[in-house]
Amino acid sequence: MYIVHISSECAPVAKAGGLGDVVYGLAKRQLSLGNHVEIILPKYNILDHTHIKDFSLEVAELWSFEDAFRYHNSVYKGSVHDLNLYFIEPHHNNYYFHRGVIYGSSDDIEQFLYFCRASLEFLHGAKKHPDIIHIHDWPTAAVSYLAHDIYKEMGFHFGKIVLTIHNLQHQGLCLPKNLTKVGLRGEDYREEKSLQDPQNATCINLLKGGIQYADQITTVSPRYAEEIQTEEFGCGLSHILQDRQKDLTGILNGIDKDMWNPSQDPHIFTKYPDNPTFISQIIENKQKNRKQLLDSLQMQQNSGPLLSCITRLAPQKGLPLILQAIQYSLDRGFSFILIGSVCEHQDKEMFENIRDQYQDTGQLHIHLNFDVSFAHKVYAASDAIVIPSLFEPCGLTQMIGMRYATVPIARKTGGLADTVFDVNDQLVNKEKRTGFTFTEPTKEAVCHTLDRVFHCYKETPMIWQNLMKNGMSQDYSWEKGAFSYQQIYERALQKKPLIKKL
Ligand code: ADP
């Protein structure tokens, strides 16, 4: 099958969160199953070139459009572990994708809409005819309606379009004129049955359009697929998703087994087996990682568990609950490391304050940045990872944690509920119990759970060891997930052609 992913992220060259890991891990597995797989990305000025091989100019003259103007683009090609990636570089007078960040610029909408159109222009111009175009979240949702309503009529042949919703909260709200800029008459799409935002009638909702135009829709865990059809988690689109219930599937994300592997991780101090039968060596080497990391950060060594949290500091992640977990652990004499990429100024201040408050204790390290290498070190050195999300489409940090024998402490929501089972959960086999969970998004629930964590670590080390072993034994690779996506693609290909909405 010929699959083209059009995406705003792909690890390790352009990653802001889980979406990047997922596109890379899934595409890599799809390639190894014998598919022809390509990925199209914007050529950000912050691409991490260290991982790209054979980077070269593929198309010097790609013309695309915005408003009444034609814009010149260059397309580069490179490979990452045998995966072919194309990078579109717009020569646009607003310097699109030269922002030093992937998201968060005031013109994100314009940049990604432009990218969607240029990607299709590239595929069409290069006479590529993918069986499946796989798009991801709002930044590339517009590919679905641009492909159907413009490029199909221009003779561009493609099979079907699959949209994956990695996070429903971000939907790409804009004005009709933004659509008009890339060649669709925006006002025509501002209809209830079309792309009009359900909450704000003056706005276009780019993700809603993707949900309506895609042949199949997936989201990143079975639990989240159910949740987003409810008013509570549907972010205003629950009824649109209910309408497409038959075409909506939750497929649990995997993690890339090579990228996240303690036995060959180039970032960590001391490698250790990725096989739970060698638990004594795992424990010994985890201790070494922990000692080396704490020394390097000038933190105190102590006999309690080292807790960590590796996250975007977005409200979704339960910021007051993270703060509570930090404070509660430190007040009981334990250590905590937080790596947080910051979104809002006031959140940054909150975490800087707690850092100042505990700076002389040697128990706390807060790193307010996105730092992949440091994250690997922290996964390897920590005993437990705290994930108190208010909602979590899938979550990868619990799976990565388990792969590194780091016990997850998670709130039971979305993909966390599908992957982390409490040490005392009688409803699942003992081998599936991998961590500590709680349901209520409250500080009390966090503290109560941490009490159980501290007690288990200190008083029942064999149970703790079992949690480590169980976590490492779970298969969260892409094997199963990639197979499920293949089935979704087959289902999409069997569908009747989409009838144009307008
Ligand atoms: P989300 O996609 O909502 O950010 P996920 O748990 O699905 O959350 O995926 C997060 C991914 O990003 C993981 O690979 C995690 O290790 C990584 N990550 C998150 N925050 C940071 C950070 N501050 N520095 C480095 N890596 C991070």
Short mmCIF file of C-alpha atoms and ligand atoms in Angstrom, two decimals:
data_model
loop_
_atom_site.label_atom_id
_atom_site.label_comp_id
_atom_site.label_asym_id
_atom_site.label_seq_id
_atom_site.Cartn_x
_atom_site.Cartn_y
_atom_site.Cartn_z
CA MET A 1 0.00 0.00 0.00
CA TYR A 2 1.26 3.52 -0.76
CA ILE A 3 0.78 5.68 2.35
CA VAL A 4 1.60 9.38 2.67
CA HIS A 5 1.50 11.01 6.08
CA ILE A 6 1.09 14.78 5.98
CA SER A 7 1.98 16.04 9.42
CA SER A 8 3.18 18.98 11.47
CA GLU A 9 5.55 16.77 13.50
CA CYS A 10 7.74 13.72 13.12
CA ALA A 11 10.22 12.63 15.78
CA PRO A 12 13.15 12.94 16.05
CA VAL A 13 13.47 15.75 13.49
CA ALA A 14 10.50 17.92 14.49
CA LYS A 15 8.78 17.06 17.75
CA ALA A 16 6.73 19.08 20.23
CA GLY A 17 4.95 16.16 21.92
CA GLY A 18 3.40 12.76 21.36
CA LEU A 19 2.17 13.44 17.81
CA GLY A 20 5.78 13.45 16.61
CA ASP A 21 6.52 10.10 18.27
CA VAL A 22 3.36 8.57 16.85
CA VAL A 23 3.91 9.61 13.22
CA TYR A 24 7.49 8.35 13.34
CA GLY A 25 6.77 5.08 15.16
CA LEU A 26 3.73 4.20 13.08
CA ALA A 27 5.33 5.09 9.74
CA LYS A 28 8.46 3.12 10.58
CA ARG A 29 6.44 0.04 11.41
CA GLN A 30 4.29 0.48 8.28
CA LEU A 31 7.47 0.57 6.22
CA SER A 32 8.76 -2.63 7.78
CA LEU A 33 5.46 -4.32 6.88
CA GLY A 34 6.27 -3.72 3.23
CA ASN A 35 4.27 -0.58 2.57
CA HIS A 36 5.55 2.34 0.54
CA VAL A 37 5.55 5.14 3.12
CA GLU A 38 6.37 8.83 2.82
CA ILE A 39 6.02 11.72 5.23
CA ILE A 40 5.56 15.36 4.28
CA LEU A 41 6.58 17.99 6.84
CA PRO A 42 7.15 21.73 6.84
CA LYS A 43 10.82 22.65 6.63
CA TYR A 44 11.01 24.37 10.01
CA ASN A 45 14.11 26.36 10.76
CA ILE A 46 14.43 24.22 13.90
CA LEU A 47 14.61 20.81 12.20
CA ASP A 48 17.02 18.54 14.01
CA HIS A 49 19.30 17.67 11.09
CA THR A 50 21.49 15.28 13.08
CA HIS A 51 19.08 12.43 12.31
CA ILE A 52 18.46 13.17 8.63
CA LYS A 53 20.50 11.29 6.02
CA ASP A 54 20.97 12.26 2.36
CA PHE A 55 19.29 15.63 2.74
CA SER A 56 18.98 17.07 -0.76
CA LEU A 57 16.89 19.32 -2.95
CA GLU A 58 14.12 17.30 -4.60
CA VAL A 59 12.04 19.98 -6.34
CA ALA A 60 13.44 23.43 -6.94
CA GLU A 61 10.33 24.95 -8.45
CA LEU A 62 7.12 24.14 -6.62
CA TRP A 63 4.57 26.90 -7.02
CA SER A 64 1.71 27.19 -4.59
CA PHE A 65 -0.92 29.76 -3.81
CA GLU A 66 -2.16 32.16 -1.19
CA ASP A 67 -4.76 34.78 -1.97
CA ALA A 68 -4.17 36.03 -5.46
CA PHE A 69 -0.46 35.35 -5.28
CA ARG A 70 1.72 32.53 -6.45
CA TYR A 71 4.50 31.54 -4.09
CA HIS A 72 7.64 29.69 -4.83
CA ASN A 73 8.64 26.71 -2.64
CA SER A 74 11.52 24.29 -2.49
CA VAL A 75 11.04 20.67 -1.54
CA TYR A 76 13.87 18.78 0.17
CA LYS A 77 14.12 15.08 0.67
CA GLY A 78 15.90 13.16 3.40
CA SER A 79 15.69 9.87 5.19
CA VAL A 80 15.46 8.94 8.84
CA HIS A 81 16.14 5.25 9.47
CA ASP A 82 15.04 4.37 5.91
CA LEU A 83 11.86 6.47 6.13
CA ASN A 84 11.54 8.98 3.31
CA LEU A 85 10.65 12.47 4.40
CA TYR A 86 9.85 15.48 2.24
CA PHE A 87 10.26 18.97 3.67
CA ILE A 88 8.41 21.86 2.10
CA GLU A 89 10.12 25.22 2.37
CA PRO A 90 7.91 28.16 1.41
CA HIS A 91 9.68 31.23 0.07
CA HIS A 92 6.93 33.36 1.49
CA ASN A 93 7.29 36.99 2.42
CA ASN A 94 5.99 36.17 5.93
CA TYR A 95 8.82 33.68 6.46
CA TYR A 96 6.51 30.74 7.18
CA PHE A 97 8.07 28.07 9.41
CA HIS A 98 10.99 30.30 10.38
CA ARG A 99 9.63 30.91 13.87
CA GLY A 100 11.96 28.88 16.09
CA VAL A 101 8.93 26.90 17.29
CA ILE A 102 6.49 24.42 15.77
CA TYR A 103 3.33 25.89 17.34
CA GLY A 104 2.51 29.10 19.16
CA SER A 105 2.99 31.79 16.52
CA SER A 106 0.21 34.25 15.88
CA ASP A 107 -0.08 33.02 12.29
CA ASP A 108 -0.15 29.24 12.96
CA ILE A 109 -3.43 29.00 11.02
CA GLU A 110 -2.04 30.71 7.92
CA GLN A 111 1.18 28.69 8.05
CA PHE A 112 -0.48 25.29 8.30
CA LEU A 113 -3.22 26.06 5.78
CA TYR A 114 -0.51 27.12 3.37
CA PHE A 115 1.39 23.92 4.12
CA CYS A 116 -1.71 21.77 3.42
CA ARG A 117 -2.18 23.34 0.02
CA ALA A 118 1.53 23.18 -0.86
CA SER A 119 1.65 19.49 0.15
CA LEU A 120 -1.16 18.66 -2.25
CA GLU A 121 0.43 20.78 -4.94
CA PHE A 122 3.61 18.76 -4.45
CA LEU A 123 1.86 15.36 -4.61
CA HIS A 124 -0.15 16.40 -7.64
CA GLY A 125 2.83 17.95 -9.44
CA ALA A 126 5.04 14.95 -8.73
CA LYS A 127 2.29 12.63 -10.04
CA LYS A 128 2.22 10.71 -6.81
CA HIS A 129 -0.99 8.77 -6.28
CA PRO A 130 -1.12 7.50 -2.72
CA ASP A 131 -3.66 4.88 -1.71
CA ILE A 132 -3.96 6.57 1.65
CA ILE A 133 -3.30 10.13 2.71
CA HIS A 134 -3.03 10.09 6.49
CA ILE A 135 -3.49 13.47 8.16
CA HIS A 136 -3.00 14.38 11.81
CA ASP A 137 -4.90 16.85 14.01
CA TRP A 138 -6.03 20.32 12.98
CA PRO A 139 -2.79 21.48 11.34
CA THR A 140 -3.26 19.10 8.40
CA ALA A 141 -7.04 18.54 8.57
CA ALA A 142 -7.58 20.94 5.64
CA VAL A 143 -5.83 18.50 3.30
CA SER A 144 -9.09 16.51 3.28
CA TYR A 145 -11.32 19.25 1.91
CA LEU A 146 -8.65 20.84 -0.29
CA ALA A 147 -8.02 17.41 -1.85
CA HIS A 148 -11.73 16.70 -2.41
CA ASP A 149 -12.92 20.13 -3.44
CA ILE A 150 -9.95 21.39 -5.45
CA TYR A 151 -7.40 18.77 -6.37
CA LYS A 152 -9.73 15.93 -7.31
CA GLU A 153 -11.24 18.14 -9.97
CA MET A 154 -7.77 19.02 -11.18
CA GLY A 155 -7.15 15.32 -11.85
CA PHE A 156 -5.24 14.40 -8.70
CA HIS A 157 -5.90 10.72 -7.99
CA PHE A 158 -5.66 9.50 -4.45
CA GLY A 159 -7.32 6.61 -2.69
CA LYS A 160 -8.76 7.63 0.65
CA ILE A 161 -8.09 10.00 3.51
CA VAL A 162 -7.65 8.96 7.13
CA LEU A 163 -7.61 11.53 9.93
CA THR A 164 -6.10 10.78 13.32
CA ILE A 165 -7.21 12.94 16.23
CA HIS A 166 -4.32 13.09 18.66
CA ASN A 167 -5.93 15.78 20.79
CA LEU A 168 -9.45 17.09 20.25
CA GLN A 169 -8.86 20.19 22.34
CA HIS A 170 -7.00 22.00 19.57
CA GLN A 171 -9.29 22.50 16.59
CA GLY A 172 -7.86 25.32 14.49
CA LEU A 173 -10.53 28.03 14.68
CA CYS A 174 -10.24 30.70 12.02
CA LEU A 175 -12.24 33.00 9.80
CA PRO A 176 -13.75 32.14 6.41
CA LYS A 177 -11.18 34.44 4.81
CA ASN A 178 -8.43 32.07 5.94
CA LEU A 179 -9.96 29.32 3.84
CA THR A 180 -10.47 31.73 0.98
CA LYS A 181 -6.76 32.51 1.08
CA VAL A 182 -5.92 28.92 0.14
CA GLY A 183 -8.46 28.68 -2.62
CA LEU A 184 -11.82 27.63 -1.10
CA ARG A 185 -14.67 30.14 -0.85
CA GLY A 186 -14.61 30.41 2.95
CA GLU A 187 -18.13 31.79 3.36
CA ASP A 188 -19.57 28.75 1.55
CA TYR A 189 -18.08 26.51 4.20
CA ARG A 190 -19.44 28.53 7.14
CA GLU A 191 -22.55 26.38 7.33
CA GLU A 192 -23.74 24.23 10.19
CA LYS A 193 -23.45 21.10 8.07
CA SER A 194 -20.05 22.16 6.85
CA LEU A 195 -17.09 23.70 8.66
CA GLN A 196 -18.88 26.24 10.86
CA ASP A 197 -17.73 26.07 14.45
CA PRO A 198 -20.60 24.83 16.67
CA GLN A 199 -19.85 27.35 19.40
CA ASN A 200 -18.87 30.38 17.39
CA ALA A 201 -21.00 30.85 14.31
CA THR A 202 -18.62 33.38 12.73
CA CYS A 203 -15.76 30.90 12.73
CA ILE A 204 -14.54 28.04 10.61
CA ASN A 205 -13.38 24.96 12.52
CA LEU A 206 -10.60 23.24 10.57
CA LEU A 207 -10.69 20.00 12.57
CA LYS A 208 -14.45 19.69 12.25
CA GLY A 209 -13.97 19.78 8.48
CA GLY A 210 -11.42 16.98 8.73
CA ILE A 211 -13.88 14.87 10.72
CA GLN A 212 -16.52 15.38 8.04
CA TYR A 213 -14.35 14.86 5.00
CA ALA A 214 -12.07 12.01 6.12
CA ASP A 215 -13.07 8.53 5.01
CA GLN A 216 -12.03 7.05 8.33
CA ILE A 217 -11.24 8.74 11.62
CA THR A 218 -9.08 7.31 14.31
CA THR A 219 -8.09 8.49 17.71
CA VAL A 220 -5.25 7.32 19.85
CA SER A 221 -6.88 5.04 22.41
CA PRO A 222 -10.15 3.08 22.67
CA ARG A 223 -11.16 4.90 25.86
CA TYR A 224 -10.63 8.34 24.30
CA ALA A 225 -12.71 7.27 21.27
CA GLU A 226 -15.61 6.73 23.67
CA GLU A 227 -14.92 9.82 25.77
CA ILE A 228 -14.87 12.28 22.87
CA GLN A 229 -18.41 11.32 21.92
CA THR A 230 -19.63 12.66 25.25
CA GLU A 231 -20.36 16.28 25.97
CA GLU A 232 -17.83 16.34 28.81
CA PHE A 233 -14.83 15.40 26.63
CA GLY A 234 -16.15 16.29 23.17
CA CYS A 235 -14.83 19.88 23.19
CA GLY A 236 -17.98 21.01 21.35
CA LEU A 237 -17.67 18.36 18.61
CA SER A 238 -19.26 15.37 20.38
CA HIS A 239 -22.34 15.31 18.14
CA ILE A 240 -20.21 15.59 14.97
CA LEU A 241 -18.20 12.62 16.19
CA GLN A 242 -21.36 10.70 17.08
CA ASP A 243 -22.55 11.26 13.51
CA ARG A 244 -19.39 9.53 12.32
CA GLN A 245 -19.40 6.85 14.99
CA LYS A 246 -19.28 4.02 12.45
CA ASP A 247 -16.09 5.41 10.95
CA LEU A 248 -14.41 6.30 14.25
CA THR A 249 -11.96 3.87 15.85
CA GLY A 250 -9.68 4.14 18.86
CA ILE A 251 -6.29 2.57 18.24
CA LEU A 252 -3.84 2.60 21.09
CA ASN A 253 -0.57 4.33 20.24
CA GLY A 254 2.65 2.40 20.50
CA ILE A 255 6.16 3.55 21.22
CA ASP A 256 9.13 2.97 18.98
CA LYS A 257 11.07 0.07 20.47
CA ASP A 258 14.44 1.29 19.19
CA MET A 259 14.04 4.91 20.16
CA TRP A 260 12.94 3.96 23.68
CA ASN A 261 15.15 1.07 24.71
CA PRO A 262 17.22 1.12 27.92
CA SER A 263 19.59 -1.52 26.52
CA GLN A 264 20.75 0.69 23.65
CA ASP A 265 19.82 4.22 24.67
CA PRO A 266 22.73 6.52 23.77
CA HIS A 267 21.46 9.27 26.08
CA ILE A 268 21.53 7.41 29.40
CA PHE A 269 24.50 6.97 31.75
CA THR A 270 24.35 3.18 32.18
CA LYS A 271 22.39 0.94 29.83
CA TYR A 272 20.34 -1.92 31.24
CA PRO A 273 18.52 -4.96 29.86
CA ASP A 274 15.09 -4.43 28.36
CA ASN A 275 14.14 -7.88 29.55
CA PRO A 276 12.40 -8.19 32.93
CA THR A 277 13.99 -11.57 33.66
CA PHE A 278 17.18 -9.64 34.46
CA ILE A 279 15.46 -7.62 37.16
CA SER A 280 18.44 -7.58 39.58
CA GLN A 281 20.68 -6.05 36.94
CA ILE A 282 17.93 -3.65 35.95
CA ILE A 283 17.57 -2.47 39.54
CA GLU A 284 21.32 -2.17 39.97
CA ASN A 285 21.80 -0.16 36.78
CA LYS A 286 18.77 2.00 37.43
CA GLN A 287 20.41 2.88 40.75
CA LYS A 288 23.59 3.82 38.87
CA ASN A 289 21.63 6.04 36.50
CA ARG A 290 19.89 7.61 39.43
CA LYS A 291 23.13 8.27 41.32
CA GLN A 292 24.84 9.74 38.27
CA LEU A 293 21.88 11.92 37.38
CA LEU A 294 21.40 13.23 40.92
CA ASP A 295 25.15 13.94 41.20
CA SER A 296 25.17 15.75 37.88
CA LEU A 297 22.27 17.91 39.08
CA GLN A 298 23.84 18.39 42.52
CA MET A 299 20.85 16.79 44.13
CA GLN A 300 20.91 14.87 47.37
CA GLN A 301 20.91 11.05 47.36
CA ASN A 302 18.27 9.47 49.60
CA SER A 303 16.74 6.07 50.13
CA GLY A 304 13.19 6.91 49.04
CA PRO A 305 11.80 6.77 45.51
CA LEU A 306 12.86 9.33 42.91
CA LEU A 307 9.72 10.68 41.27
CA SER A 308 9.56 12.50 37.97
CA CYS A 309 7.18 14.15 35.55
CA ILE A 310 7.99 14.77 31.87
CA THR A 311 5.35 16.85 30.19
CA ARG A 312 4.10 19.84 28.31
CA LEU A 313 2.91 22.16 31.05
CA ALA A 314 -0.57 22.56 29.55
CA PRO A 315 -3.73 22.74 31.70
CA GLN A 316 -4.74 19.32 30.30
CA LYS A 317 -1.84 17.79 32.23
CA GLY A 318 -3.34 18.72 35.63
CA LEU A 319 -0.86 21.43 36.63
CA PRO A 320 -2.15 21.99 40.22
CA LEU A 321 -1.99 18.22 40.72
CA ILE A 322 1.60 18.11 39.48
CA LEU A 323 2.47 20.92 41.90
CA GLN A 324 0.77 19.03 44.70
CA ALA A 325 2.68 15.85 43.88
CA ILE A 326 5.97 17.75 43.96
CA GLN A 327 5.23 19.47 47.26
CA TYR A 328 3.88 16.35 48.96
CA SER A 329 6.89 14.25 47.92
CA LEU A 330 9.41 16.86 48.99
CA ASP A 331 7.71 17.45 52.34
CA ARG A 332 8.09 13.73 53.04
CA GLY A 333 11.82 13.88 52.27
CA PHE A 334 11.77 12.41 48.75
CA SER A 335 13.15 13.79 45.49
CA PHE A 336 11.41 15.01 42.35
CA ILE A 337 12.52 15.97 38.85
CA LEU A 338 10.20 17.86 36.52
CA ILE A 339 10.91 18.48 32.85
CA GLY A 340 8.20 20.76 31.59
CA SER A 341 7.85 22.62 28.35
CA VAL A 342 6.02 25.78 29.24
CA CYS A 343 3.03 27.20 27.42
CA GLU A 344 1.67 30.04 29.55
CA HIS A 345 3.64 32.70 31.41
CA GLN A 346 1.68 32.32 34.67
CA ASP A 347 2.32 28.57 34.68
CA LYS A 348 6.02 29.16 34.30
CA GLU A 349 5.91 31.45 37.32
CA MET A 350 4.09 28.83 39.39
CA PHE A 351 6.83 26.30 38.78
CA GLU A 352 9.62 28.83 39.24
CA ASN A 353 8.15 29.72 42.63
CA ILE A 354 8.20 26.16 43.87
CA ARG A 355 11.74 25.79 42.52
CA ASP A 356 12.80 28.84 44.56
CA GLN A 357 10.97 27.59 47.64
CA TYR A 358 12.87 24.27 47.69
CA GLN A 359 16.15 25.35 46.11
CA ASP A 360 18.29 24.68 49.18
CA THR A 361 16.93 21.22 49.88
CA GLY A 362 18.71 19.37 47.06
CA GLN A 363 15.51 17.38 46.55
CA LEU A 364 14.06 19.14 43.53
CA HIS A 365 15.15 19.82 39.97
CA ILE A 366 12.86 21.71 37.62
CA HIS A 367 13.89 22.05 34.00
CA LEU A 368 11.49 24.31 32.13
CA ASN A 369 12.32 23.37 28.60
CA PHE A 370 11.85 20.74 25.92
CA ASP A 371 14.89 18.52 26.25
CA VAL A 372 14.80 15.07 24.67
CA SER A 373 18.18 13.87 25.86
CA PHE A 374 17.52 14.92 29.44
CA ALA A 375 14.12 13.23 29.29
CA HIS A 376 15.77 9.89 28.39
CA LYS A 377 18.10 10.24 31.39
CA VAL A 378 15.20 10.98 33.71
CA TYR A 379 13.10 8.01 32.49
CA ALA A 380 16.09 5.73 33.13
CA ALA A 381 16.92 7.14 36.57
CA SER A 382 13.45 7.54 38.09
CA ASP A 383 11.56 5.04 40.19
CA ALA A 384 8.13 6.40 39.34
CA ILE A 385 6.57 8.84 36.89
CA VAL A 386 3.63 11.05 37.84
CA ILE A 387 0.86 11.64 35.22
CA PRO A 388 -2.23 13.27 36.80
CA SER A 389 -3.82 14.44 33.51
CA LEU A 390 -7.35 15.88 33.50
CA PHE A 391 -7.77 14.20 30.12
CA GLU A 392 -5.27 12.21 28.11
CA PRO A 393 -5.97 11.01 24.56
CA CYS A 394 -3.35 8.29 24.88
CA GLY A 395 -0.27 9.44 26.75
CA LEU A 396 3.14 8.07 25.96
CA THR A 397 5.08 8.86 29.11
CA GLN A 398 3.46 6.00 31.03
CA MET A 399 4.42 3.54 28.27
CA ILE A 400 7.96 4.87 28.00
CA GLY A 401 8.16 4.76 31.80
CA MET A 402 7.13 1.09 31.83
CA ARG A 403 9.74 0.27 29.19
CA TYR A 404 12.37 1.77 31.51
CA ALA A 405 11.01 -0.05 34.61
CA THR A 406 9.70 3.26 35.95
CA VAL A 407 6.37 2.78 37.69
CA PRO A 408 3.54 5.04 36.45
CA ILE A 409 1.29 6.92 38.88
CA ALA A 410 -1.62 7.98 36.69
CA ARG A 411 -5.12 9.36 36.72
CA LYS A 412 -7.60 6.94 35.15
CA THR A 413 -8.61 8.78 32.01
CA GLY A 414 -8.29 8.20 28.23
CA GLY A 415 -5.30 6.15 27.19
CA LEU A 416 -3.96 6.14 30.75
CA ALA A 417 -7.00 4.11 31.76
CA ASP A 418 -6.30 1.69 28.90
CA THR A 419 -2.66 1.13 29.86
CA VAL A 420 -2.04 1.59 33.59
CA PHE A 421 -3.64 -0.80 36.06
CA ASP A 422 -3.43 -0.34 39.79
CA VAL A 423 -1.37 -2.63 41.99
CA ASN A 424 -4.60 -3.53 43.79
CA ASP A 425 -6.91 -3.77 40.76
CA GLN A 426 -8.80 -7.04 41.24
CA LEU A 427 -10.43 -6.79 37.82
CA VAL A 428 -7.23 -7.55 35.91
CA ASN A 429 -4.66 -10.35 36.12
CA LYS A 430 -1.77 -9.73 38.47
CA GLU A 431 0.64 -9.55 35.48
CA LYS A 432 -1.25 -6.55 34.08
CA ARG A 433 -0.94 -4.50 37.26
CA THR A 434 1.78 -2.00 36.48
CA GLY A 435 1.33 1.05 38.67
CA PHE A 436 -0.89 3.24 40.83
CA THR A 437 -4.06 4.88 39.62
CA PHE A 438 -6.66 7.29 40.96
CA THR A 439 -9.92 8.60 39.58
CA GLU A 440 -10.79 11.96 41.11
CA PRO A 441 -8.80 14.93 39.78
CA THR A 442 -8.18 16.24 43.28
CA LYS A 443 -5.19 17.03 45.44
CA GLU A 444 -6.51 14.62 48.08
CA ALA A 445 -6.53 11.77 45.56
CA VAL A 446 -2.95 12.60 44.55
CA CYS A 447 -1.75 12.63 48.17
CA HIS A 448 -3.58 9.43 49.04
CA THR A 449 -2.06 7.70 46.01
CA LEU A 450 1.42 8.97 46.83
CA ASP A 451 1.04 7.56 50.36
CA ARG A 452 0.39 4.16 48.79
CA VAL A 453 3.42 4.64 46.49
CA PHE A 454 5.78 5.53 49.34
CA HIS A 455 4.51 2.69 51.47
CA CYS A 456 4.86 0.11 48.69
CA TYR A 457 8.37 1.28 47.75
CA LYS A 458 9.61 1.10 51.34
CA GLU A 459 7.66 -1.71 52.97
CA THR A 460 6.97 -4.18 50.14
CA PRO A 461 9.93 -4.07 47.75
CA MET A 462 8.95 -7.37 46.14
CA ILE A 463 5.60 -5.92 45.11
CA TRP A 464 7.41 -2.86 43.73
CA GLN A 465 9.73 -5.16 41.82
CA ASN A 466 6.72 -6.95 40.34
CA LEU A 467 5.32 -3.64 39.15
CA MET A 468 8.64 -2.92 37.42
CA LYS A 469 8.68 -6.37 35.83
CA ASN A 470 5.03 -6.22 34.78
CA GLY A 471 5.54 -2.80 33.20
CA MET A 472 8.53 -4.02 31.21
CA SER A 473 6.61 -7.11 30.07
CA GLN A 474 3.79 -5.15 28.45
CA ASP A 475 3.93 -4.92 24.69
CA TYR A 476 3.39 -1.29 23.78
CA SER A 477 5.27 -1.55 20.51
CA TRP A 478 3.71 -0.50 17.20
CA GLU A 479 3.16 -4.13 16.12
CA LYS A 480 -0.51 -4.27 17.11
CA GLY A 481 -1.29 -0.63 16.36
CA ALA A 482 0.18 -0.70 12.85
CA PHE A 483 -1.90 -3.79 12.07
CA SER A 484 -5.06 -2.03 13.26
CA TYR A 485 -4.25 1.01 11.09
CA GLN A 486 -3.80 -1.32 8.12
CA GLN A 487 -7.33 -2.63 8.74
CA ILE A 488 -8.67 0.91 8.91
CA TYR A 489 -6.97 1.73 5.62
CA GLU A 490 -8.56 -1.35 4.02
CA ARG A 491 -11.92 -0.27 5.37
CA ALA A 492 -11.41 3.24 3.99
CA LEU A 493 -10.47 1.88 0.57
CA GLN A 494 -13.68 -0.13 0.46
CA LYS A 495 -15.84 2.92 1.11
CA LYS A 496 -17.85 4.58 -1.60
CA PRO A 497 -16.40 7.87 -2.83
CA LEU A 498 -17.26 10.83 -0.65
CA ILE A 499 -20.11 12.96 -1.98
CA LYS A 500 -19.05 16.57 -2.02
CA LYS A 501 -20.55 18.45 0.89
CA LEU A 502 -21.28 21.69 -0.97
P1 ADP B 1 1.42 15.11 24.60
O1 ADP B 1 1.44 14.58 23.21
O2 ADP B 1 0.08 15.53 25.09
O3 ADP B 1 2.44 16.17 24.82
P2 ADP B 1 2.27 12.42 25.35
O4 ADP B 1 2.43 11.77 26.67
O5 ADP B 1 1.38 11.75 24.36
O6 ADP B 1 1.84 13.92 25.61
O7 ADP B 1 3.70 12.51 24.64
C1 ADP B 1 4.71 13.27 25.16
C2 ADP B 1 6.02 12.97 24.43
O8 ADP B 1 6.82 14.16 24.48
C3 ADP B 1 6.85 11.91 25.11
O9 ADP B 1 7.76 11.34 24.18
C4 ADP B 1 7.63 12.71 26.16
O10 ADP B 1 8.83 12.06 26.55
C5 ADP B 1 7.92 13.96 25.39
N1 ADP B 1 8.00 15.18 26.21
C6 ADP B 1 7.00 15.84 26.82
N2 ADP B 1 7.46 16.95 27.44
C7 ADP B 1 8.78 16.96 27.22
C8 ADP B 1 9.83 17.85 27.60
N3 ADP B 1 9.58 18.93 28.31
N4 ADP B 1 11.09 17.57 27.19
C9 ADP B 1 11.33 16.47 26.44
N5 ADP B 1 10.40 15.59 26.04
C10 ADP B 1 9.14 15.83 26.43
#
